[in-house]
Coordinates of C-alpha atoms in Angstrom, one line a residue:
M1 CA 177.6 -66.2 45.3
K2 CA 174.5 -68.0 46.4
A3 CA 174.9 -71.1 48.4
R4 CA 174.1 -74.2 46.5
R5 CA 170.9 -76.2 47.6
T6 CA 171.8 -79.4 49.1
T7 CA 170.1 -82.4 47.8
S8 CA 170.7 -84.5 50.8
G9 CA 168.1 -85.3 53.4
L10 CA 170.0 -83.6 56.1
P11 CA 168.7 -80.4 57.5
R12 CA 170.2 -77.3 56.6
A13 CA 172.4 -75.6 59.0
G14 CA 170.5 -73.1 61.1
G15 CA 167.0 -74.2 59.9
E16 CA 164.2 -76.8 60.1
A17 CA 164.2 -79.9 58.2
T18 CA 161.9 -79.7 55.2
Q19 CA 158.8 -81.9 55.1
R20 CA 159.2 -85.1 53.4
R21 CA 156.9 -86.5 50.8
S22 CA 155.1 -89.8 51.4
N23 CA 155.8 -92.5 49.0
P24 CA 153.9 -95.6 48.3
L25 CA 155.8 -97.5 50.8
G26 CA 154.9 -95.2 53.6
A27 CA 158.0 -93.0 53.5
A28 CA 157.4 -89.3 53.8
T29 CA 158.1 -87.2 50.7
G30 CA 158.1 -83.6 50.0
R31 CA 154.9 -83.6 47.9
R32 CA 151.2 -84.6 48.5
S33 CA 150.3 -88.0 47.2
R34 CA 147.5 -88.7 44.7
V35 CA 145.3 -91.8 45.4
R36 CA 143.4 -93.3 42.4
A37 CA 139.7 -94.2 43.1
W38 CA 139.0 -97.9 42.3
P39 CA 135.4 -99.2 41.8
A40 CA 133.7 -100.4 45.0
A41 CA 134.2 -104.0 45.9
N42 CA 130.4 -104.9 45.7
S43 CA 129.6 -103.1 42.4
R44 CA 129.7 -106.4 40.5
T45 CA 127.4 -107.9 43.0
R46 CA 124.9 -105.1 42.6
T47 CA 125.1 -105.4 38.8
A48 CA 124.5 -109.1 39.0
A49 CA 121.5 -108.6 41.4
R50 CA 120.0 -106.0 39.0
Q51 CA 120.4 -108.4 36.1
R52 CA 118.8 -111.2 38.0
A53 CA 115.8 -108.9 39.0
Q54 CA 115.4 -107.9 35.4
M55 CA 115.4 -111.5 34.3
E56 CA 112.8 -112.3 37.0
D57 CA 110.6 -109.5 35.8
L58 CA 111.0 -110.7 32.2
R59 CA 110.1 -114.3 33.3
Q60 CA 107.1 -113.0 35.3
G61 CA 105.9 -111.0 32.3
I62 CA 106.2 -114.1 30.1
R63 CA 104.2 -116.1 32.7
Y64 CA 101.4 -113.4 32.8
R65 CA 101.4 -113.3 29.0
R66 CA 101.0 -117.1 28.9
I67 CA 98.2 -116.9 31.4
F68 CA 96.5 -114.2 29.4
V69 CA 96.8 -116.2 26.2
V70 CA 95.4 -119.3 27.9
L71 CA 92.4 -117.3 29.4
L72 CA 91.8 -115.7 26.0
G73 CA 91.8 -119.1 24.4
V74 CA 89.4 -120.4 27.0
I75 CA 87.0 -117.5 26.5
L76 CA 87.1 -117.9 22.7
A77 CA 86.5 -121.6 23.0
V78 CA 83.6 -121.1 25.4
S79 CA 82.2 -118.4 23.1
A80 CA 82.4 -120.7 20.1
I81 CA 80.6 -123.4 22.0
V82 CA 77.9 -121.1 23.1
V83 CA 77.4 -119.8 19.5
L84 CA 77.4 -123.3 18.2
L85 CA 74.8 -124.5 20.8
G86 CA 72.7 -121.4 20.1
T87 CA 72.9 -122.1 16.4
V88 CA 71.9 -125.7 16.9
G89 CA 69.1 -124.7 19.2
L90 CA 67.9 -122.0 16.8
V91 CA 67.9 -124.5 13.9
A92 CA 66.1 -127.0 16.0
E93 CA 63.5 -124.5 17.2
T94 CA 62.8 -122.9 13.8
R95 CA 62.8 -126.0 11.7
S96 CA 59.4 -127.5 11.1
R97 CA 58.4 -130.3 13.4
P98 CA 55.1 -132.0 14.5
L99 CA 53.0 -130.1 17.0
T100 CA 52.7 -131.6 20.5
A101 CA 49.3 -132.2 22.1
A102 CA 49.7 -129.2 24.3
E103 CA 50.6 -127.0 21.3
Q104 CA 47.6 -128.2 19.4
N105 CA 45.3 -127.3 22.3
Q106 CA 46.9 -123.9 22.5
Y107 CA 46.5 -123.3 18.8
K108 CA 42.8 -124.2 19.1
D109 CA 42.2 -122.0 22.2
E110 CA 44.0 -119.0 20.6
E111 CA 42.1 -119.4 17.3
I112 CA 38.7 -119.5 19.0
A113 CA 39.5 -116.7 21.4
R114 CA 40.4 -114.2 18.6
R115 CA 37.4 -115.0 16.3
W116 CA 35.2 -112.2 17.7
Q117 CA 37.9 -109.7 16.4
A118 CA 39.2 -111.6 13.4
W119 CA 35.8 -112.3 12.0
P120 CA 33.6 -109.6 10.5
A121 CA 30.3 -108.9 12.4
T122 CA 28.5 -110.9 9.7
G123 CA 30.7 -113.9 10.5
V124 CA 29.8 -113.8 14.2
F125 CA 26.1 -113.3 13.3
P126 CA 25.4 -115.0 10.0
E127 CA 22.6 -113.7 7.8
E128 CA 20.7 -117.0 8.2
V129 CA 20.9 -119.5 11.1
K130 CA 19.4 -123.0 10.9
Y131 CA 17.0 -124.3 13.5
V132 CA 14.5 -127.1 13.8
G133 CA 10.9 -126.2 13.8
L134 CA 7.7 -128.2 14.1
D135 CA 7.7 -131.7 13.0
R136 CA 11.5 -131.6 13.0
A137 CA 11.5 -129.5 9.9
Q138 CA 14.7 -127.5 9.2
Q139 CA 14.0 -123.8 9.0
Y140 CA 16.0 -120.6 9.0
A141 CA 16.1 -117.6 11.2
R142 CA 17.0 -114.4 9.4
R143 CA 19.1 -111.6 10.8
V144 CA 17.3 -108.2 11.0
G145 CA 20.3 -106.1 12.3
I146 CA 23.5 -106.0 14.3
A147 CA 23.8 -103.6 17.2
P148 CA 27.0 -101.6 17.8
E149 CA 29.5 -103.2 20.2
T150 CA 28.8 -102.2 23.8
D151 CA 30.0 -102.5 27.3
C152 CA 29.2 -105.7 29.0
G153 CA 27.2 -103.9 31.7
K154 CA 25.0 -102.1 29.2
G155 CA 23.9 -105.1 27.2
V156 CA 22.5 -107.2 30.0
D157 CA 20.4 -106.8 33.2
A158 CA 22.0 -105.4 36.3
S159 CA 22.3 -108.7 38.1
V160 CA 24.0 -110.3 35.2
A161 CA 26.3 -107.3 34.6
G162 CA 27.8 -107.6 38.0
V163 CA 28.9 -111.2 37.4
L164 CA 30.4 -110.4 34.0
R165 CA 32.4 -107.4 35.3
N166 CA 33.7 -109.5 38.2
H167 CA 35.1 -112.0 35.8
G168 CA 36.7 -109.7 33.3
C169 CA 34.2 -109.4 30.5
V170 CA 35.7 -107.6 27.6
T171 CA 32.8 -106.6 25.4
M172 CA 29.2 -107.4 24.4
L173 CA 28.1 -108.2 20.8
R174 CA 24.4 -108.3 19.9
A175 CA 22.2 -109.0 16.9
T176 CA 18.4 -109.6 16.4
Y177 CA 16.8 -112.4 14.3
T178 CA 13.3 -113.4 13.4
D179 CA 12.1 -116.9 12.8
Q180 CA 11.1 -118.1 9.4
T181 CA 7.4 -117.0 9.9
A182 CA 8.5 -113.6 11.3
A183 CA 6.2 -114.4 14.4
F184 CA 9.1 -114.5 16.9
V185 CA 11.8 -112.0 17.6
I186 CA 15.1 -113.2 19.0
T187 CA 18.1 -111.2 20.3
V188 CA 21.4 -113.0 20.6
G189 CA 24.2 -111.5 22.8
V190 CA 27.8 -112.7 22.9
A191 CA 29.7 -111.8 26.0
V192 CA 33.4 -112.0 25.4
L193 CA 35.6 -113.0 28.4
E194 CA 39.3 -113.1 28.6
D195 CA 39.6 -116.9 28.5
E196 CA 37.6 -120.1 28.9
E197 CA 38.5 -120.3 32.6
S198 CA 37.0 -116.9 33.3
R199 CA 33.9 -117.9 31.3
V200 CA 33.4 -121.1 33.4
S201 CA 33.8 -119.1 36.6
A202 CA 31.3 -116.5 35.4
T203 CA 28.7 -119.1 34.3
D204 CA 28.9 -120.8 37.7
E205 CA 27.6 -117.6 39.2
L206 CA 24.9 -116.7 36.7
T207 CA 21.3 -116.8 37.9
K208 CA 18.9 -119.4 36.6
D209 CA 16.1 -116.8 36.5
D210 CA 14.8 -116.9 32.9
R211 CA 13.5 -113.3 33.2
V212 CA 16.9 -111.7 33.2
G213 CA 19.8 -111.9 30.7
V214 CA 20.6 -110.1 27.5
L215 CA 18.7 -106.9 26.8
P216 CA 16.7 -106.9 23.5
V217 CA 17.8 -104.8 20.5
A218 CA 15.0 -103.4 18.3
F219 CA 15.4 -101.9 14.9
P220 CA 12.8 -99.3 13.9
G221 CA 10.9 -99.9 10.8
T222 CA 11.2 -103.7 11.1
V223 CA 9.2 -106.5 12.7
T224 CA 11.5 -106.1 15.8
E225 CA 10.6 -102.5 16.6
R226 CA 8.3 -103.4 19.5
F227 CA 10.7 -105.9 21.1
G228 CA 11.8 -104.5 24.5
P229 CA 12.6 -105.7 28.0
Q230 CA 8.9 -106.1 28.9
Q231 CA 8.3 -108.2 25.8
R232 CA 10.9 -110.8 26.7
Q233 CA 9.1 -114.1 27.2
R234 CA 12.2 -116.1 28.3
T235 CA 16.0 -115.8 28.4
G236 CA 18.9 -118.2 28.6
W237 CA 22.6 -118.7 27.9
V238 CA 25.1 -121.3 26.8
G239 CA 28.9 -121.3 27.3
A240 CA 31.3 -121.8 24.4
G241 CA 35.1 -121.3 24.8
P242 CA 35.6 -117.8 26.2
Y243 CA 32.1 -116.8 25.2
I244 CA 28.8 -116.7 26.9
V245 CA 26.1 -116.7 24.3
F246 CA 22.8 -115.2 25.6
S247 CA 19.5 -115.4 23.9
T248 CA 16.1 -113.9 24.6
A249 CA 12.8 -114.2 22.6
G250 CA 9.4 -112.5 22.4
Y251 CA 6.5 -112.1 20.0
A252 CA 6.7 -109.8 17.0
D253 CA 3.3 -108.4 17.9
G254 CA 4.7 -106.8 21.1
R255 CA 2.9 -108.9 23.7
A256 CA 4.4 -108.5 27.1
R257 CA 5.4 -111.5 29.2
A258 CA 2.6 -110.7 31.7
A259 CA 0.0 -111.0 28.9
V260 CA 0.9 -114.5 27.9
P261 CA -0.4 -117.5 30.0
P262 CA 2.5 -119.6 31.5
E263 CA 1.2 -122.7 29.8
E264 CA 1.5 -121.1 26.4
I265 CA 5.1 -120.1 27.1
L266 CA 6.0 -123.7 28.2
H267 CA 4.5 -125.3 25.1
S268 CA 5.2 -122.7 22.5
E269 CA 7.6 -123.1 19.7
L270 CA 9.1 -119.7 20.6
W271 CA 11.7 -120.8 23.1
P272 CA 13.0 -123.9 21.3
T273 CA 13.5 -121.7 18.3
A274 CA 15.4 -119.0 20.3
K275 CA 17.5 -121.6 22.1
S276 CA 18.4 -123.3 18.8
V277 CA 19.5 -120.0 17.2
G278 CA 21.7 -119.1 20.2
N279 CA 23.2 -122.6 20.2
Q280 CA 24.0 -122.4 16.5
I281 CA 25.9 -119.1 17.0
A282 CA 27.8 -120.5 20.0
Y283 CA 28.7 -123.5 17.9
F284 CA 30.1 -121.2 15.1
L285 CA 32.2 -119.4 17.6
A286 CA 33.6 -122.4 19.4
D287 CA 33.9 -124.9 16.6
P288 CA 37.4 -126.4 16.9
P289 CA 39.6 -125.2 14.0
K290 CA 41.6 -127.5 11.8
V291 CA 45.1 -127.7 13.4
P292 CA 48.1 -127.9 11.1
P293 CA 50.2 -131.0 11.9
C294 CA 53.5 -129.1 11.9
T295 CA 54.9 -125.9 13.4
Q296 CA 55.4 -124.5 9.9
G297 CA 52.3 -125.8 8.1
N298 CA 51.6 -129.2 6.7
V299 CA 55.2 -130.3 6.1
C300 CA 57.4 -131.4 8.9

């Protein structure tokens, strides 16, 4: 028979004592103990910290959102104010109102300055021009023809051309007239400058020599066909707005200046007639227009 295993803690006879198991109280047992893993002691602290961080992020996001909403509101308010002010300004600017003195002067200057283009050639050079003849009698000079528009330098003598070019002359318009008796021939030339200031500067430099000025324009088959530079008895000019209106006169029979005694030129009716015709055309061009009282017509 096999010997029975003893259950006591005593060592068997003739052998080593068996290894004891450990127990919870520290006593050795015969088997290996199993220890249960408990959560770390600071896990709750980490969880609370994480929750606090999440709450702080949430609060910061809310603050940013509030700031964004406030900024957006400010931008919208400023935009609304700008639109409102712009609308008020536009209404104030576009509604009809009385013209100021400066605006009235500007209107006049612009109207006069554009006449040479806005008017037809027959408006610049009318078919008939009044002048005063002998015994203060009213007479009429008749237009013979209108020359094509030309460069300022080609319509006047060289000494005059240099002055016009230096002051920005735009173009030269010319037409030829005869007096009521068809004894005198008169060429009128209109030099168009950029503005009245340029015209004043140019006229300050023009020579007083009555032998130079606008070049005559002759029309074949008419009483003017013999009117050339040598037939000019006298020349002159008058300023009007941005225009310099030149005039020159001679005899229809083709007499040259050298063939006419000086005393006849001084006491002849020729030059007063030519000067009067030139002045009348200058007056037409620079006559102040009627200015509307309001920015949009006659009703403010």
